[in-house]
Amino acid sequence: MKKRPSALTILKPLIDASEVPRLYGTMLAKTTNNLQRFHLVRNRIPGNLCYHAPKEFSRFRCVRNLTVCPKPGSNNDASPFYFKNFKGEVMKRISFAAWVVALIFCVGAFVDTHAQFGRALPKMRESAKVNQNQSSESVTTVAAVPPLLIEDFTQPAGTALTSAGWTAHSAGGTNPIVVSAPSLTLSGYPGSGVGGAVSLATSGEDDNKTFATQSTGDVYAAFLVTVSDAAIDPIGGYFFHLGPDPIGTTFRGRVFIKKDASNNIAFGISKAATAAPDVAFTPFSYSLNTTYLIVVKYSIVAGTTNDTVQMFVSTTVPATEPAPTVSATDIATQGDISPGSVALRQGAAATSPTVRVDGIRVGTTWDSVTKAFISKAPLDMDGDGRTDYVVLRDSNGATAGGFVDWYVNLNASSAFYKVQWGIYDVNTEDLAPADYDGDGKTDIAVWRKGASLATFYIIRSADNTIDQDQLGLSTDQPLPADYSGDGKADTAVVRNNGNGTSTWYYRPNTSVNYSTINLPAQGSPLVGDYNGDGTADPAAFSDDGAGGGRFNILLSGGPTLVVTNFGQGTDMAAPGDYDGDGKSDICVIRNVGGTYTWEYKRSIDGAVVSDSWGLAATDSPTPGDYNGDGKWDYSVWRGNAQGEFFIMTPVTRNIFGRQWGLAGDFPVAFHAVANT
């Protein structure tokens, strides 16, 4: 069996030390307060963690069990950065000096020289709180349809929204809207306690964020809000609304707040009106400094001036759509739109409310905005059901021995950030990203080999804690997935037994003991949900002995071994749900005359689909669900001077892409593609 190559063996130096780096990313900076909170958690750090910080943070170095790493080679963070659009045209140049504070690994992992593989090793949990404003509430309901937009304000405190995928459409730069702590919480709401929130006051910048434009059906926009003050005024002021894309000035679904002399508040809604009596209000039955769930429903109705708007206000999360709390009355007098943006407003000082807003979700059903969506898309870093664009880079550039920089570009919003996690060492490190905490977001993780044993190191996206799990031998291969069926990826490794069989060793999130699955075959190990039951099925792809390809799949529930001859023995294997039926399809990628041919067998009807996409000489296959339609797409990453993803949907052959990365980077999605 030939293992797929380690990602780190393919990484190339970024640039010559004398070059000016051109990056499609920004540094994930931590504030002094966040760093201090992290360092105050003593003696609970897995392995040897270190940080690379300016001397302003030197006072934290006395904290026990932390190591300050030597500066890993030359640092180009103060050099000019260049941003380009998809066509490669220069949009803007930003020059800044950024102190980078990141969680990174120092050399080596702790190895118990007396430990035996299979020993019940406890997993280290909540090792280091980076963000303590997190909720422990668990969401027990799941949405079947992904939302169109999720905004939990997970950026560091002080980040301007215009640096996080939002656009100012009025009074840009005046009293800008920024992320701040803490997050708002409401039991059962999927955005409760995640990230931070934003405060809206008066006489300042108004920002909007776009989503896929909707021309039929219903659009729901949900968010949490806490009101600290409002005007005693006939209509008060509005602070939230929908709009088209681009937003222009056609604002629809405006949400108002006013108060009475006893400091009771009322919420109002209009389709577009801003004057009495055309704004419909609830009674004054709501309180200041209380968190409410607001859902605005914009219904698109055939015709020109007949779309309707309704609003729901609640202190709980209704399991099904209830009767609206209040409905807009200015329907026939206002024009209709095709919603494609959501906006936050800071209006006039005399009438605008003072509020905090959090957990914005836009979708096409009630469930899509009020229930958690557990994404099946690989490398979905923000849980919106779309594969995101992620590349790796050696932090040392042309010098070996640096750290691994993960550059993430979020699919829907184009927001981007960098996380430094792992050591650039081709002999000890491998990638292991997966959704370990079950929040629908892929967690950044690496698997590090010791002298004989190996350990997973994970950044849990649900609460920003660090997790480690010692599992496997240094000769194994990491392949995390949800083998236990609890909705969370298990740490797991695959071992070739050398006798025509393979063994999967996995540890469920809630267990200190590992479990095993024996596959009566060996080859390049694969994972997928081939029967659609929500549990990962072990599989291996190999040569059938006559030049053909063979998939050996052990279906969960039986277990039942399914053997399918498909493709050629020299193909790459890239199983995924290409037909959108909730089951993984077997798929191979083949170099035919310098062009990649993708061939998959539809699990929905057994039909074989074949397409050409990508150049074998320059491209790395990076399949995933990039448009969020529940179907995997053909995708390749081309490492030219500016790296670029090229994507085509199966059958419909719609083409799109994004420029992200540099020559010499490694696209993380390629790590899941197996070679025989």
XYZ file of C-alpha atoms in Angstrom:
676
model
C 0.000 0.000 0.000
C 1.265 3.442 -0.887
C 0.079 6.182 1.402
C -1.048 9.478 -0.008
C 1.904 11.849 0.302
C 2.092 13.957 3.424
C 0.951 17.484 2.710
C 4.168 18.790 4.141
C 6.295 16.862 1.660
C 4.636 18.814 -1.139
C 4.920 22.257 0.436
C 7.593 24.379 -1.229
C 9.321 27.484 0.086
C 7.141 30.552 -0.350
C 9.627 33.124 -1.604
C 13.225 34.133 -1.556
C 13.961 36.104 1.605
C 14.593 39.211 -0.464
C 11.195 39.154 -2.152
C 8.157 41.082 -1.056
C 5.420 38.563 -0.255
C 2.093 38.890 -2.030
C -0.512 37.249 0.120
C -4.223 36.654 -0.035
C -4.674 36.706 3.676
C -4.374 38.646 6.850
C -2.965 37.725 10.190
C -5.242 36.314 12.833
C -4.168 38.694 15.538
C -4.967 38.164 19.186
C -5.461 41.095 21.511
C -3.430 41.524 24.658
C -6.463 40.612 26.746
C -7.108 37.409 24.814
C -3.451 36.438 25.139
C -3.535 37.092 28.858
C -6.651 34.974 29.332
C -4.986 32.166 27.425
C -1.796 32.275 29.456
C -3.551 32.316 32.803
C -4.660 28.735 32.223
C -1.633 27.052 33.790
C -0.356 23.510 33.444
C -3.176 22.520 31.096
C -1.416 23.006 27.790
C -0.947 19.855 25.680
C 2.627 19.351 24.555
C 4.871 22.401 24.386
C 2.999 25.444 23.154
C 4.729 28.657 22.372
C 3.947 32.044 20.968
C 5.881 34.436 18.808
C 5.182 37.840 20.283
C 6.683 41.328 20.374
C 8.393 42.513 23.508
C 5.210 44.242 24.688
C 3.980 40.767 25.670
C 7.191 39.710 27.428
C 5.509 40.014 30.806
C 3.521 36.877 29.985
C 6.626 34.747 29.550
C 6.846 33.897 33.232
C 3.674 31.834 33.000
C 4.473 28.217 33.713
C 4.367 25.454 31.120
C 4.724 27.867 28.215
C 7.760 28.308 26.036
C 8.672 31.363 24.035
C 9.856 30.097 20.669
C 12.840 31.599 18.934
C 11.892 33.685 15.961
C 11.422 31.160 13.108
C 13.561 32.741 10.420
C 12.909 35.988 8.629
C 9.549 37.611 9.186
C 7.927 39.515 6.323
C 4.778 40.512 8.183
C 5.646 44.210 7.930
C 6.041 44.123 4.155
C 3.412 45.494 1.768
C 0.504 43.171 1.026
C -1.181 43.022 -2.369
C -4.771 41.962 -2.944
C -6.070 40.921 -6.351
C -9.506 40.045 -7.612
C -10.409 36.875 -9.514
C -9.220 38.355 -12.801
C -5.884 39.188 -11.292
C -6.281 42.960 -11.375
C -4.706 44.842 -8.521
C -7.451 46.181 -6.267
C -5.476 47.796 -3.518
C -2.184 47.783 -1.684
C -2.105 47.822 2.040
C 1.095 48.396 3.960
C 1.081 47.749 7.663
C 3.282 46.577 10.489
C 1.504 43.747 12.279
C 2.595 42.079 15.467
C 1.502 38.506 15.095
C 0.417 36.579 18.146
C -0.556 33.027 17.192
C -0.813 29.664 18.850
C 1.956 27.497 17.444
C 3.697 24.296 18.319
C 7.275 24.058 19.545
C 9.451 21.123 18.693
C 8.236 17.670 19.588
C 5.341 16.183 21.482
C 5.383 14.500 24.841
C 5.925 10.779 24.499
C 5.470 8.326 27.346
C 8.270 5.862 26.687
C 6.418 3.218 28.661
C 3.080 3.679 26.886
C 1.728 0.839 24.788
C -0.585 1.401 21.862
C -4.123 0.613 22.899
C -3.688 1.805 26.437
C -6.692 3.836 27.616
C -5.142 7.290 27.423
C -7.388 10.120 28.617
C -7.974 12.939 26.160
C -6.926 16.373 27.356
C -9.911 18.707 27.184
C -10.257 22.478 27.433
C -6.543 22.868 27.634
C -6.451 26.572 26.936
C -9.368 28.951 26.779
C -8.724 31.520 24.068
C -12.237 32.959 24.058
C -14.149 32.574 27.285
C -17.352 34.101 25.960
C -18.690 30.780 24.777
C -21.920 29.032 25.614
C -22.137 25.486 26.886
C -25.655 25.121 25.515
C -26.071 22.184 23.171
C -28.279 22.422 20.113
C -30.390 19.307 19.750
C -32.207 20.210 16.554
C -30.663 20.126 13.096
C -31.666 21.967 9.916
C -31.862 20.040 6.650
C -31.215 23.126 4.489
C -28.034 25.197 4.930
C -28.388 28.913 5.647
C -27.510 31.483 3.005
C -25.434 33.507 5.473
C -24.000 33.033 8.974
C -22.437 35.886 10.939
C -21.390 35.072 14.507
C -18.760 37.845 14.705
C -15.947 35.410 15.478
C -13.219 37.914 14.589
C -10.960 39.302 17.348
C -12.446 42.116 19.432
C -11.885 45.489 17.794
C -12.124 44.161 14.225
C -14.082 46.518 11.970
C -16.890 44.827 10.040
C -15.516 46.354 6.852
C -12.433 44.151 7.420
C -14.594 41.057 7.879
C -16.651 40.742 4.703
C -19.042 43.679 5.258
C -19.250 46.840 3.129
C -20.038 50.362 4.311
C -22.869 51.897 2.273
C -23.364 55.072 4.319
C -21.083 57.312 6.438
C -18.111 55.014 5.889
C -15.409 55.486 8.537
C -17.598 57.480 10.943
C -18.117 55.609 14.212
C -17.413 52.295 12.436
C -19.101 49.112 13.624
C -16.600 46.775 15.319
C -16.700 43.345 16.948
C -16.747 43.342 20.748
C -17.165 40.893 23.622
C -19.215 39.252 24.978
C -21.442 37.262 22.659
C -25.212 37.205 23.195
C -26.775 33.963 24.413
C -30.201 32.378 24.011
C -30.692 28.720 24.858
C -31.215 26.541 21.785
C -30.194 29.142 19.199
C -27.315 27.909 16.984
C -25.379 31.202 17.211
C -25.742 31.496 20.982
C -22.493 32.292 22.769
C -20.355 31.989 19.638
C -17.716 34.637 18.949
C -18.569 38.211 19.905
C -21.284 40.710 18.955
C -21.566 44.267 17.597
C -22.856 47.398 19.310
C -24.929 49.894 17.324
C -25.327 53.435 18.548
C -26.158 56.604 16.604
C -24.850 58.826 13.816
C -22.373 56.397 12.341
C -21.409 54.036 9.578
C -24.010 51.652 8.098
C -22.726 48.277 6.840
C -24.147 45.478 4.696
C -23.198 41.911 3.877
C -24.396 40.070 0.787
C -25.754 36.564 0.246
C -27.011 34.655 -2.804
C -29.833 36.722 -4.325
C -33.288 35.139 -3.977
C -36.000 35.758 -6.586
C -38.641 33.260 -5.414
C -39.987 31.862 -2.157
C -39.305 33.157 1.357
C -36.223 34.763 2.893
C -35.787 34.564 6.681
C -33.302 36.772 8.549
C -32.779 35.887 12.226
C -30.602 37.540 14.873
C -30.255 38.077 18.621
C -30.641 41.582 20.032
C -30.327 43.247 23.435
C -31.642 46.814 23.788
C -30.063 49.122 26.375
C -31.923 52.290 25.337
C -34.428 53.608 22.805
C -36.219 56.837 21.969
C -39.642 57.881 23.215
C -40.893 58.638 19.734
C -43.862 57.637 17.523
C -41.687 55.285 15.446
C -38.306 55.343 17.210
C -35.566 54.294 14.817
C -34.675 51.306 12.656
C -31.370 49.439 12.987
C -31.698 46.361 10.743
C -33.022 45.713 7.240
C -32.713 43.691 4.045
C -31.785 44.928 0.591
C -30.876 43.792 -2.923
C -27.323 43.112 -4.125
C -25.852 45.667 -4.567
C -27.784 47.237 -1.735
C -28.404 50.718 -3.176
C -31.115 52.565 -1.218
C -34.043 50.160 -1.652
C -34.230 49.011 1.973
C -36.885 46.439 2.869
C -37.925 44.661 6.064
C -36.874 47.503 8.379
C -36.861 46.665 12.109
C -37.665 49.510 14.548
C -37.485 49.958 18.332
C -39.119 52.573 20.565
C -39.883 52.847 24.288
C -42.535 54.357 26.539
C -42.170 56.512 29.650
C -41.851 53.382 31.820
C -38.886 52.089 29.787
C -40.894 49.292 28.212
C -39.956 48.701 24.584
C -41.866 47.808 21.430
C -40.535 46.341 18.189
C -41.776 47.583 14.818
C -41.673 46.346 11.229
C -42.294 47.911 7.843
C -41.831 46.770 4.321
C -40.117 50.088 3.553
C -41.908 52.926 5.382
C -40.075 55.174 7.840
C -42.993 57.304 9.084
C -46.123 56.760 11.148
C -48.662 55.275 10.778
C -47.083 52.910 8.225
C -44.772 51.168 10.721
C -46.565 48.320 12.532
C -45.563 47.856 16.202
C -45.938 45.250 18.915
C -47.335 46.342 22.297
C -44.880 47.795 24.846
C -44.442 44.358 26.381
C -40.679 43.911 26.067
C -37.844 44.917 28.401
C -34.504 46.649 28.191
C -31.334 44.572 28.674
C -33.039 41.302 27.718
C -31.924 39.113 24.811
C -34.602 38.493 22.168
C -34.695 36.394 19.020
C -35.919 38.442 16.051
C -36.844 36.771 12.757
C -37.810 38.857 9.718
C -39.660 36.969 6.973
C -39.720 38.485 3.485
C -42.100 36.583 1.172
C -41.685 37.032 -2.579
C -45.083 37.103 -4.284
C -45.650 37.262 -8.045
C -46.328 40.825 -9.146
C -44.694 44.201 -8.568
C -45.911 45.634 -5.225
C -47.224 42.664 -3.271
C -44.279 41.056 -1.431
C -45.079 40.691 2.276
C -42.991 41.193 5.436
C -43.583 39.657 8.867
C -41.644 39.697 12.134
C -41.360 37.202 14.990
C -40.142 38.227 18.470
C -39.394 35.609 21.132
C -37.331 34.838 24.235
C -37.161 31.179 23.178
C -36.482 29.365 19.897
C -39.789 27.976 18.561
C -39.365 24.476 17.121
C -41.670 25.310 14.207
C -42.687 28.576 12.604
C -45.328 30.257 14.818
C -47.847 32.934 13.920
C -46.053 36.245 13.301
C -45.803 38.669 16.205
C -46.519 41.587 13.870
C -46.908 42.056 10.096
C -46.030 45.032 7.922
C -49.018 47.021 6.676
C -47.347 49.120 3.955
C -47.426 46.345 1.352
C -49.238 47.764 -1.666
C -47.461 51.128 -1.594
C -43.883 49.827 -1.700
C -41.917 48.201 -4.509
C -40.554 44.668 -4.292
C -36.950 43.451 -4.287
C -34.995 40.250 -4.782
C -33.246 40.081 -1.387
C -29.472 39.725 -1.578
C -28.071 41.638 1.404
C -28.573 42.254 5.104
C -27.669 45.547 6.772
C -26.963 47.143 10.170
C -27.809 50.832 10.649
C -26.740 53.572 13.061
C -29.267 56.360 12.573
C -29.992 59.800 13.978
C -29.114 60.477 17.622
C -32.638 61.600 18.489
C -34.401 58.384 17.461
C -32.007 55.453 17.002
C -31.904 52.684 19.622
C -28.743 51.545 21.387
C -28.461 47.802 20.807
C -26.127 44.827 20.616
C -26.681 42.399 17.742
C -25.324 38.874 17.312
C -25.914 35.534 15.578
C -27.223 36.776 12.221
C -28.546 33.993 10.012
C -30.247 34.261 6.619
C -31.991 31.308 4.993
C -34.961 30.125 2.971
C -36.785 28.186 5.717
C -37.572 28.693 9.387
C -35.359 25.755 10.332
C -32.400 27.053 8.326
C -32.112 30.137 10.570
C -33.224 28.746 13.939
C -31.597 25.308 13.978
C -28.002 24.187 13.627
C -26.957 22.989 10.200
C -24.384 20.211 10.334
C -22.420 20.617 7.154
C -21.284 17.601 5.152
C -19.067 19.739 2.950
C -15.359 19.028 3.480
C -13.213 21.894 4.778
C -16.254 23.968 5.750
C -14.511 26.316 8.177
C -17.570 28.462 9.025
C -20.407 25.913 8.896
C -22.353 27.419 5.987
C -22.470 24.196 3.950
C -19.745 25.259 1.504
C -16.168 24.063 1.138
C -13.817 26.954 1.869
C -10.515 27.781 0.186
C -7.593 26.734 2.403
C -3.881 26.577 1.577
C -0.798 25.866 3.686
C 2.514 27.679 3.688
C 5.857 27.250 5.430
C 6.239 30.238 7.760
C 9.992 30.320 7.140
C 9.701 30.812 3.412
C 12.953 29.648 1.872
C 14.333 28.343 5.167
C 13.359 24.871 6.352
C 12.097 24.171 9.853
C 9.388 26.813 10.181
C 5.799 26.496 11.281
C 2.707 25.720 9.209
C 0.531 28.707 8.278
C -3.092 27.872 7.400
C -4.519 30.564 5.100
C -8.328 30.403 5.065
C -10.608 32.228 2.602
C -14.283 31.809 3.514
C -16.359 30.867 0.495
C -19.507 32.969 0.874
C -18.100 36.145 2.415
C -14.518 36.130 1.022
C -13.337 37.026 4.540
C -9.885 35.619 5.229
C -7.529 34.875 8.086
C -4.374 32.973 9.009
C -3.782 30.427 11.767
C -0.310 29.117 12.584
C -0.621 25.498 13.714
C 1.864 22.667 13.343
C 5.543 22.242 12.532
C 6.939 22.227 9.009
C 8.609 18.830 9.243
C 8.047 16.271 6.503
C 9.125 13.429 8.778
C 6.818 14.028 11.731
C 3.733 16.023 10.721
C 0.543 15.229 8.806
C -2.781 17.030 8.404
C -5.950 15.946 10.211
C -8.697 18.600 9.755
C -12.226 17.419 10.673
C -15.290 18.481 12.685
C -14.276 17.015 16.055
C -16.726 19.036 18.178
C -19.833 18.562 16.010
C -20.574 22.257 15.437
C -20.647 21.859 11.649
C -17.285 23.599 11.213
C -14.016 21.938 10.269
C -11.421 22.164 13.049
C -7.768 22.815 12.234
C -5.706 19.828 13.371
C -2.405 18.034 12.837
C -1.167 14.542 13.679
C 2.393 14.433 14.989
C 4.623 11.371 15.012
C 6.833 10.722 17.999
C 9.600 8.154 18.341
C 7.007 5.379 18.191
C 3.594 6.835 19.057
C 1.644 9.710 17.512
C -0.680 12.450 18.781
C -3.528 14.551 17.392
C -3.435 18.298 18.179
C -6.754 20.044 17.515
C -8.131 23.598 17.724
C -11.832 23.118 18.500
C -13.854 25.738 16.610
C -16.858 25.499 18.950
C -15.038 27.027 21.922
C -11.482 27.792 20.741
C -9.949 25.279 23.142
C -7.016 23.042 22.343
C -7.373 19.275 22.440
C -4.791 16.517 22.201
C -5.210 12.773 21.823
C -2.366 10.276 21.669
C -3.498 7.589 19.243
C -1.638 5.352 16.830
C 1.889 4.449 15.852
C 4.178 6.668 13.834
C 3.831 4.212 10.919
C 0.018 4.591 10.793
C -1.976 7.066 8.736
C -4.455 9.539 10.294
C -8.000 9.377 8.902
C -10.418 11.127 11.309
C -14.166 10.813 10.653
C -17.415 10.062 12.494
C -17.104 6.291 12.867
C -19.274 6.231 16.013
C -22.249 8.068 14.474
C -22.532 10.773 17.155
C -22.210 13.709 14.748
C -18.577 14.392 15.704
C -15.383 13.278 13.989
C -13.403 10.730 15.982
C -9.633 10.751 16.157
C -8.622 7.753 14.050
C -5.663 6.085 12.365
C -5.391 3.312 9.780
C -2.828 0.521 9.974
C -1.781 -1.761 7.130
C -1.411 -5.163 8.787
C 0.770 -6.546 5.985
C -1.438 -9.595 5.450
C -3.991 -8.166 3.044
C -6.045 -6.518 5.805
C -6.240 -3.075 7.412
C -7.363 -1.959 10.866
C -9.009 1.342 11.792
C -8.301 2.476 15.368
C -10.652 5.256 16.455
C -11.597 6.967 19.694
C -15.092 8.504 20.037
C -15.223 11.983 21.545
C -16.927 10.811 24.737
C -14.666 7.815 25.384
C -11.199 7.266 26.826
C -11.024 3.857 25.132
C -10.382 3.244 21.472
C -12.380 0.950 19.179
C -11.327 -0.974 16.081
C -12.761 -1.828 12.680
C -11.112 -4.524 10.565
C -11.274 -4.218 6.780
C -10.428 -7.472 4.948
C -8.490 -5.549 2.305
C -5.676 -3.056 2.058
C -4.758 -0.211 -0.245
C -5.014 3.565 -0.055
C -7.370 4.153 2.899
C -10.485 6.204 2.214
C -13.450 7.342 4.210
C -17.008 8.298 3.298
C -20.639 7.638 4.172
C -21.466 5.226 1.375
C -24.871 4.092 2.704
C -26.052 7.494 3.952
C -26.661 6.489 7.574
C -24.545 9.289 9.048
C -21.684 6.987 10.062
C -18.312 6.865 8.302
C -17.524 3.664 6.402
C -13.895 2.465 6.133
C -12.720 1.822 2.577
C -9.571 1.158 0.566
C -8.715 1.718 -3.094
C -6.171 -0.537 -4.791
C -5.114 -2.192 -8.014
C -7.192 -5.316 -8.686
C -4.118 -7.203 -9.900
C -4.988 -6.803 -13.561
C -4.500 -3.048 -13.930
C -8.013 -2.095 -12.887
C -9.095 -0.148 -9.820
C -10.948 -1.707 -6.894
C -12.915 -0.149 -4.035
C -13.342 -2.269 -0.888
C -15.973 -0.637 1.351
C -17.138 -1.883 4.751
C -20.648 -0.481 5.228
C -21.681 0.330 8.788
C -24.745 -1.321 10.275
C -23.855 -4.852 9.157
C -21.070 -4.573 8.686
C -21.296 -5.470 5.006
C -18.289 -5.633 2.679
C -18.946 -4.206 -0.796
C -16.302 -4.760 -3.487
C -16.578 -2.683 -6.675
C -14.151 -2.750 -9.586
C -13.993 0.771 -10.966
C -11.382 2.865 -12.741
C -7.750 1.955 -13.240
C -5.186 0.894 -10.676
C -3.076 4.002 -11.291
C -5.962 6.436 -10.735
C -6.380 8.791 -7.808
C -9.455 8.082 -5.672
C -11.700 10.981 -4.610
C -15.020 9.662 -3.240
C -17.698 12.221 -2.347
C -21.402 12.977 -2.720
C -21.397 14.182 -6.332
C -25.121 13.459 -6.951
C -26.460 15.010 -3.728
C -28.330 11.977 -2.355
C -26.544 11.996 1.009
C -24.296 9.049 0.112
C -20.650 9.072 -0.967
C -20.085 8.080 -4.598
C -16.951 6.221 -5.661
C -14.859 8.480 -7.894
C -11.497 8.306 -9.652
C -9.320 10.946 -11.305
C -7.072 9.965 -14.224
C -4.423 11.706 -16.311
C -5.559 11.342 -19.926
C -3.221 13.095 -22.337
C -2.290 15.766 -19.805
C -5.891 16.490 -18.750
C -7.622 15.141 -15.663
C -10.647 12.931 -16.334
C -13.089 12.674 -13.425
C -15.258 9.575 -13.368
C -17.783 8.727 -10.661
C -20.575 6.205 -10.174
C -23.811 7.771 -8.973
C -25.097 6.012 -5.858
C -28.584 7.294 -6.632
C -28.979 5.212 -9.826
C -25.645 3.501 -10.627
C -24.985 5.632 -13.717
C -21.361 6.508 -14.515
C -20.575 10.182 -15.176
C -17.317 11.318 -16.783
C -15.905 14.830 -17.279
C -12.568 16.459 -18.069
C -11.334 19.143 -15.684
C -7.837 20.323 -14.827
C -4.299 20.037 -16.163
C -2.205 17.176 -14.831
C 1.080 19.080 -15.174
C 0.128 22.037 -12.967
C -3.040 21.253 -11.009
C -3.852 19.496 -7.727
C -7.384 18.020 -7.459
C -9.363 19.659 -4.626
C -12.938 18.256 -4.755
C -15.651 19.574 -2.434
C -19.044 21.302 -2.308
C -18.078 24.864 -3.202
C -21.539 26.251 -4.047
C -23.431 24.737 -1.108
C -25.967 22.778 -3.172
C -25.250 19.502 -1.358
C -23.330 18.101 -4.339
C -19.564 17.816 -4.642
C -17.868 19.713 -7.465
C -14.819 19.038 -9.607
C -12.088 21.383 -8.452
C -8.368 21.890 -8.997
C -5.859 24.318 -7.529
C -3.266 25.713 -9.910
C -0.081 26.935 -8.242
C 0.987 29.669 -10.598
C 2.593 32.882 -9.330
C -0.825 33.489 -7.817
C -2.581 30.291 -6.763
C -6.075 29.793 -8.140
C -8.985 27.396 -7.617
C -10.873 26.363 -10.776
C -14.242 24.680 -10.134
C -16.875 23.033 -12.338
C -20.177 21.511 -11.249
C -20.916 17.972 -12.505
C -23.614 17.565 -15.185
C -24.544 21.283 -15.353
C -20.887 22.227 -15.964
C -21.153 25.669 -14.374
C -17.669 27.151 -13.981
C -16.403 29.478 -11.248
C -13.328 29.892 -9.070
C -11.248 32.019 -6.760
C -7.694 33.280 -6.671
C -6.071 32.266 -3.384
C -2.518 31.453 -2.386
C 0.923 31.563 -3.937
C 3.124 29.244 -5.945
C 4.588 26.693 -3.554
C 1.529 26.572 -1.277
C -0.340 23.345 -0.627
C -4.157 23.168 -1.064
C -5.514 21.329 1.977
C -8.403 19.726 0.037
C -5.845 17.749 -1.998
C -4.861 15.912 1.177
C -8.082 13.853 0.994
C -7.327 12.582 -2.526
C -5.661 9.145 -2.423
C -3.104 7.550 -4.733
C -2.633 3.807 -5.047
